[in-house]
Short mmCIF file of C-alpha atoms in Angstrom, two decimals:
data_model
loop_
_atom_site.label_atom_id
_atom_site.label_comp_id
_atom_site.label_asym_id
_atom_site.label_seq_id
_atom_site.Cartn_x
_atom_site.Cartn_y
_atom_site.Cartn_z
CA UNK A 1 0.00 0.00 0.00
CA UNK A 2 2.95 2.50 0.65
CA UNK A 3 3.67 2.28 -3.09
CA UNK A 4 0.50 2.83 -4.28
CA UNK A 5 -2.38 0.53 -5.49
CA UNK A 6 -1.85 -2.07 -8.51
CA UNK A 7 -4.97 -1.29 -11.10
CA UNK A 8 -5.87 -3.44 -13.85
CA UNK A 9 -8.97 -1.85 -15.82
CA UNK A 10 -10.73 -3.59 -18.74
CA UNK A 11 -12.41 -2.01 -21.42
CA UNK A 12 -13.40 -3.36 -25.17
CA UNK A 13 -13.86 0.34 -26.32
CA UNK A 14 -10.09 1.93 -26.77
CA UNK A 15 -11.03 5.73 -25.87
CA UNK A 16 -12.59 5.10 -22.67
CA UNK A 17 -9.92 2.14 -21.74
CA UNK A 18 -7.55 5.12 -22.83
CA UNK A 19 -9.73 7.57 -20.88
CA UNK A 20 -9.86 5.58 -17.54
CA UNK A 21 -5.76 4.60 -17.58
CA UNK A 22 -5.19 8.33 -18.12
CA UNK A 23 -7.42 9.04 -14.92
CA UNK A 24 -5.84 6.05 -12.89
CA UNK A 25 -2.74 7.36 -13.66
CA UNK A 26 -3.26 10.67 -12.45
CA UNK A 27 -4.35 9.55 -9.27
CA UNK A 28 -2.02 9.67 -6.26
CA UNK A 29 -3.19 6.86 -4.94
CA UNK A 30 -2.32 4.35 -7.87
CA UNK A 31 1.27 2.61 -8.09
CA UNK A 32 0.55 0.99 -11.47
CA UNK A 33 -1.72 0.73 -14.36
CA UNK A 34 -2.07 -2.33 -16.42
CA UNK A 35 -4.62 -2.37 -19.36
CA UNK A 36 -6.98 -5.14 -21.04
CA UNK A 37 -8.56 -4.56 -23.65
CA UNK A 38 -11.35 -7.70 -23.24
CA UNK A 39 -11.99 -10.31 -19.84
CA UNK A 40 -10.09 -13.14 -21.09
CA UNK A 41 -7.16 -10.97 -21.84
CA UNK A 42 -7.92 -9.70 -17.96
CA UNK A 43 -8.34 -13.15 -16.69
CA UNK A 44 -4.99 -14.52 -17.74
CA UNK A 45 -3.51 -11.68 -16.41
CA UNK A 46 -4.98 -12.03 -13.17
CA UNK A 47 -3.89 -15.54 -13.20
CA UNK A 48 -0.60 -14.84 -13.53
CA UNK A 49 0.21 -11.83 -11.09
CA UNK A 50 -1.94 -9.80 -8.21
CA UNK A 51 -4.05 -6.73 -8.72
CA UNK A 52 -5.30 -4.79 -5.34
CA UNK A 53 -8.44 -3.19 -7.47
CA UNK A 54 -9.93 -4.02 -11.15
CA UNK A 55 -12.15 -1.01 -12.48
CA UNK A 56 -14.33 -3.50 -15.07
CA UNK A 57 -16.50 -2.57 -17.95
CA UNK A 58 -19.96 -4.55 -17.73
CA UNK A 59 -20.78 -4.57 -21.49
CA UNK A 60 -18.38 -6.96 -23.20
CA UNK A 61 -18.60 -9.15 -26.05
CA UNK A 62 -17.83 -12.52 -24.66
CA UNK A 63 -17.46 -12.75 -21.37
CA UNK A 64 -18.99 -10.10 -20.09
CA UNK A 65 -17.67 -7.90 -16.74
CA UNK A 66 -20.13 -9.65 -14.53
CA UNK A 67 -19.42 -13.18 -15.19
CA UNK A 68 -15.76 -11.71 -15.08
CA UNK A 69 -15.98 -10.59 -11.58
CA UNK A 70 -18.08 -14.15 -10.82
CA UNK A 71 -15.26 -15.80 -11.68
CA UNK A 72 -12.78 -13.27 -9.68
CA UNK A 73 -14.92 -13.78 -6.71
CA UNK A 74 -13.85 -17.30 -6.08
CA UNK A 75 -9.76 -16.63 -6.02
CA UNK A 76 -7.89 -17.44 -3.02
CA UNK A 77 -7.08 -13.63 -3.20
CA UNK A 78 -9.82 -11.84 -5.05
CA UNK A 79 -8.95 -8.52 -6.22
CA UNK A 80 -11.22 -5.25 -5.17
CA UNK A 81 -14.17 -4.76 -8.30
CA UNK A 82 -15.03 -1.10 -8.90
CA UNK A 83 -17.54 -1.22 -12.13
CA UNK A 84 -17.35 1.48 -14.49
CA UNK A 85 -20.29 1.24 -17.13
CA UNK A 86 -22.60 3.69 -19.03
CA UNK A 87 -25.47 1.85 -18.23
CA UNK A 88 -27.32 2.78 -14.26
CA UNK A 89 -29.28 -0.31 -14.67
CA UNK A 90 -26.81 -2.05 -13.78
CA UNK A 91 -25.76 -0.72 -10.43
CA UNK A 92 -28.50 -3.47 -8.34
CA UNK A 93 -26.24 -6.36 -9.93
CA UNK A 94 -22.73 -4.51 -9.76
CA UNK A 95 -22.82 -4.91 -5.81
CA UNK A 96 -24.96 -8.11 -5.87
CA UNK A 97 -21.52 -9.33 -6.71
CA UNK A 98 -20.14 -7.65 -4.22
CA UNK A 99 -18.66 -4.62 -6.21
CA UNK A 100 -17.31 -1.73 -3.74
CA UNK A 101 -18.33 0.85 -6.20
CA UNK A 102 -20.09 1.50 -9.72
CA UNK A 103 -18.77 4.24 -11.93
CA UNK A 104 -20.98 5.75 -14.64
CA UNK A 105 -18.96 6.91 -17.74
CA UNK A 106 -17.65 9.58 -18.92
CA UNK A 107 -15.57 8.89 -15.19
CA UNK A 108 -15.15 12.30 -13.32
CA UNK A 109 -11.60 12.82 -11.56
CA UNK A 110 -13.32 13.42 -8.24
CA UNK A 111 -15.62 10.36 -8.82
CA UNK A 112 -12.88 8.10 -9.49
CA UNK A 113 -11.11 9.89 -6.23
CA UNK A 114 -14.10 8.79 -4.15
CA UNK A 115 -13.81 5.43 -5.63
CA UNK A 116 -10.17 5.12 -5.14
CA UNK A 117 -11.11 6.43 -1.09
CA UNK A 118 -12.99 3.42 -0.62
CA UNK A 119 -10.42 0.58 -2.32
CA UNK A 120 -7.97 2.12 -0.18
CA UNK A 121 -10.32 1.85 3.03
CA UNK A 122 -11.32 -1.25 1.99
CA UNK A 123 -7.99 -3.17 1.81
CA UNK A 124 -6.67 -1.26 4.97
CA UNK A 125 -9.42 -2.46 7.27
CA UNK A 126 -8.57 -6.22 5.86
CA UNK A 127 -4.84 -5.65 7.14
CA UNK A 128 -6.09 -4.53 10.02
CA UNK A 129 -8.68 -7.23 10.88
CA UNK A 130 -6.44 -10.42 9.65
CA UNK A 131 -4.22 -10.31 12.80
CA UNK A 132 -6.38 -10.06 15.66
CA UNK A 133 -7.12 -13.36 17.27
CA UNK A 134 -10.47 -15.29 16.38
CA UNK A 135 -11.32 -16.09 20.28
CA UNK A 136 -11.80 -12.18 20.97
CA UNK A 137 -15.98 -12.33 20.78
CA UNK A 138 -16.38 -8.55 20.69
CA UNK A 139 -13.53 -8.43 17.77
CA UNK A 140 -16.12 -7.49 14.98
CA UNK A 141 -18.93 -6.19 16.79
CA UNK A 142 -19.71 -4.33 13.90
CA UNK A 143 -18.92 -4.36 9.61
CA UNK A 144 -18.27 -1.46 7.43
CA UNK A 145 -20.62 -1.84 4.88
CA UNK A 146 -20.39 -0.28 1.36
CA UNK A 147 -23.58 0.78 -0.70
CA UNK A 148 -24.02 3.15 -3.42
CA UNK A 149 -21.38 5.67 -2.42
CA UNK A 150 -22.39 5.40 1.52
CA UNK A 151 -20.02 3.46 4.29
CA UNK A 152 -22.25 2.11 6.89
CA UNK A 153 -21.81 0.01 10.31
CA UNK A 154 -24.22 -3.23 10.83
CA UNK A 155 -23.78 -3.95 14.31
CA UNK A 156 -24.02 -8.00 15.08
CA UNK A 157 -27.08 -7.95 17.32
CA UNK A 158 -28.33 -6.32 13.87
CA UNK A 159 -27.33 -9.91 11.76
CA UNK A 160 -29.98 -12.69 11.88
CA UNK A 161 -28.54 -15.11 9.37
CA UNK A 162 -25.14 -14.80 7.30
CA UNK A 163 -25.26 -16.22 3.56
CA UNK A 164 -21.96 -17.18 2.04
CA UNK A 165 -21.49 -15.80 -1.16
CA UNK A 166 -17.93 -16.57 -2.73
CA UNK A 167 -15.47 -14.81 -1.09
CA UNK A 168 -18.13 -12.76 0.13
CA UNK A 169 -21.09 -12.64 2.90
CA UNK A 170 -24.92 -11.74 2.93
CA UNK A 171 -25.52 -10.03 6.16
CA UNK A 172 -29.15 -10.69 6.57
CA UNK A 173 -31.22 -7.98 9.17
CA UNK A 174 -34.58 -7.37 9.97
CA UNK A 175 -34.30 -3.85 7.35
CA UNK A 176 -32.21 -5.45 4.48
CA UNK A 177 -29.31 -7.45 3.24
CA UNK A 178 -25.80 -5.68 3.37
CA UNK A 179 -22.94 -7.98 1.11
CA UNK A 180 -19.52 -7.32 2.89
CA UNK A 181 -16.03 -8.87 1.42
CA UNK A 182 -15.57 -11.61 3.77
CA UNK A 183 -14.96 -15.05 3.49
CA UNK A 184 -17.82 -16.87 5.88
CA UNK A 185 -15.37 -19.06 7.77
CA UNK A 186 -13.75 -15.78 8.81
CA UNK A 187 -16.92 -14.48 10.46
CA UNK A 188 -17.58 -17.28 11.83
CA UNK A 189 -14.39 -17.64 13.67
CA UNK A 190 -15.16 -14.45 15.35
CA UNK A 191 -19.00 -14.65 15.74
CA UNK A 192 -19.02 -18.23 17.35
CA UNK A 193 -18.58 -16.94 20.91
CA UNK A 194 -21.71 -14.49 20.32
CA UNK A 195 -24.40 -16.63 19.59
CA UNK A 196 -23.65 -17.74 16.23
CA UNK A 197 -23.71 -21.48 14.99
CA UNK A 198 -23.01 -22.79 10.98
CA UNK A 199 -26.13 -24.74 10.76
CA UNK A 200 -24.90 -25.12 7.00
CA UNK A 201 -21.90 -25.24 4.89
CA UNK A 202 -23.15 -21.60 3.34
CA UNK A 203 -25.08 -20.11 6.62
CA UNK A 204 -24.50 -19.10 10.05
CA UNK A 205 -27.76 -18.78 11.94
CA UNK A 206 -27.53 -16.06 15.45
CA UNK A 207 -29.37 -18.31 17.91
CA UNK A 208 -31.74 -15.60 19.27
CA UNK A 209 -32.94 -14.84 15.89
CA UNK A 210 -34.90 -18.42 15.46
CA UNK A 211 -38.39 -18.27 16.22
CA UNK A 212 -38.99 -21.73 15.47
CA UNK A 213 -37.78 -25.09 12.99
CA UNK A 214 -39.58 -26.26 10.80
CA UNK A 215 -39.57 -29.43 8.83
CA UNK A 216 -40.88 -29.14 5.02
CA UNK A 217 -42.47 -31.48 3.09
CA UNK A 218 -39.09 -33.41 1.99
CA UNK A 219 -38.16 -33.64 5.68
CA UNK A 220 -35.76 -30.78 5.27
CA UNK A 221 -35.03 -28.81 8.28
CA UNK A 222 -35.24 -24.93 8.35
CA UNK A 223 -34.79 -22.44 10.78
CA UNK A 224 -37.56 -19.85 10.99
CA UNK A 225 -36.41 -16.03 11.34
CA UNK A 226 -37.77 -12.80 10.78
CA UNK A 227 -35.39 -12.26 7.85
CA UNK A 228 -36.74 -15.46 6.04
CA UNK A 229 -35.43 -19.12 6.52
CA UNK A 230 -32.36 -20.78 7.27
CA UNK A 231 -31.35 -24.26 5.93
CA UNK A 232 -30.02 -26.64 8.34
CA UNK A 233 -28.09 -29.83 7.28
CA UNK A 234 -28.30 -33.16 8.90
CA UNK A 235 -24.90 -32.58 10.34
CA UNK A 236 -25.54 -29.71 12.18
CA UNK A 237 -29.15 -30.27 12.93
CA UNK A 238 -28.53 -32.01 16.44
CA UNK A 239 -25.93 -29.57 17.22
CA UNK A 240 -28.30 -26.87 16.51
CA UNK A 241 -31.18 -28.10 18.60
CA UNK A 242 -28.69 -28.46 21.63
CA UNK A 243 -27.50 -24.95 21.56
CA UNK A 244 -31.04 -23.48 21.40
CA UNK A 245 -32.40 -26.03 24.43
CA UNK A 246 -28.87 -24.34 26.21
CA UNK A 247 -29.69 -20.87 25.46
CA UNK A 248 -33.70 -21.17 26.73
CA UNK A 249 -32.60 -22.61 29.69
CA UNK A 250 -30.03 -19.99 30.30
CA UNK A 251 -32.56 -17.70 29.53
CA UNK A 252 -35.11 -19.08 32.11
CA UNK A 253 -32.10 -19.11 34.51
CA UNK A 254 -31.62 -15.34 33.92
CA UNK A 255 -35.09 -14.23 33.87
CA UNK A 256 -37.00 -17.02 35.90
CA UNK A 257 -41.16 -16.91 35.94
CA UNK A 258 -42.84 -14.92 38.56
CA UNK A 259 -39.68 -12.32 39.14
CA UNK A 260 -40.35 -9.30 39.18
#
């Protein structure tokens, strides 16, 4: 980081791949510029060396900059994805993906500053969070959360249920889902010792947010919430009922009947 970001940005159209080096270029805080000129070009090239950030044109013959980033998602070592497109439609999708930003051409030097801002936040809060030990409960009591230009905290006692999603987690809440870069073993290494359980090889379920389980017609178990349902596996489903029997009877321990 004390050199200065590594950029890679892809762009079929030669001006604006021109256009956006230029800009990167110009920017303090880049280090290098490499240019593609299409995803597969961009693909072996990320194959073969590391990138902090990739600002990726959605419209591509081909492989197009979503199923790019898709594919990005599931490195060891994902690059950062900032989207820059002409096309606002596409904004919902870009951080469905779990995109940090989404530029809308032509790119504006303070735009792309903004942009640059949050990379730079981004990857600095990663070095910061990698070394702390996992059996600190209160470690990540709350996750910076990146949407449309706005950093916001979701506190745990916020999270219901936690999705895996590549290299990336759904952090479902009673108002909405926030997507934060995060593998979901990491969270869970830090979230075990405040209520949360896997119940599923893509889910980690906060005890006090189940209402109920319930068993579908296949026999399938799920785990009720107010944010929608949880899966739970056969592995964990023994495990599961356990820890909720040992929470109500803490519970009743705390706050017996008839206190008052």
């Amino acid at each position: 980081m004390s050199e200065g970001l590594r950029a890679l940005a892809v762009d079929d159209l030669s001006p604006a791949l021109d256009e956006l080096c230029r800009l990167l270029r110009e920017a303090p805080e880049v280090g290098e510029v490499v240019a593609a000129s299409d995803s597969l070009s961009a693909l072996r090239t990320l194959q073969s060396d590391r990138f902090d950030v990739v600002f990726l044109d959605i419209s591509m013959p081909g492989l197009d900059g979503m199923e790019l980033a898709s594919l990005l998602a599931k490195m060891s070592e994902p690059p950062v994805i900032v989207f820059v497109t002409a096309y606002e439609q596409h904004a919902v999708r870009a951080y469905d993906v779990g995109a940090v930003d989404y530029l809308l051409k032509p790119v504006r030097a303070e735009r792309l500053s903004a942009a640059l801002d949050r990379v730079t936040r981004l990857l600095s809060a990663e070095d910061v969070v990698a070394p702390v030990p996992a059996q600190q409960p209160d470690a990540m009591v709350a996750l910076p959360v990146e949407t449309a230009g706005r950093t916001r905290y979701v506190r745990r006692s916020e999270v219901l249920f936690v999705e895996a999603h590549g290299d990336y987690v759904r952090l479902n809440t009673r108002n909405g889902v926030h997507v934060v870069r995060m593998p979901l073993s990491r969270l869970e290494e830090y979230w075990e010792g405040a209520g949360f359980v896997r119940v599923h090889r893509s889910f980690l379920l906060s005890l006090a947010a189940v209402r109920e389980l319930r068993s579908d017609s296949a026999g399938a178990l799920n785990a009720h919430t107010e944010a929608g349902d949880v899966p739970v596996s056969r592995r964990h489903a023994r495990d599961l009922r356990e820890r909720l029997l040992e929470s109500a009877r803490n519970a009743e321990l705390t706050n017996p009947r008839g206190r008052g």
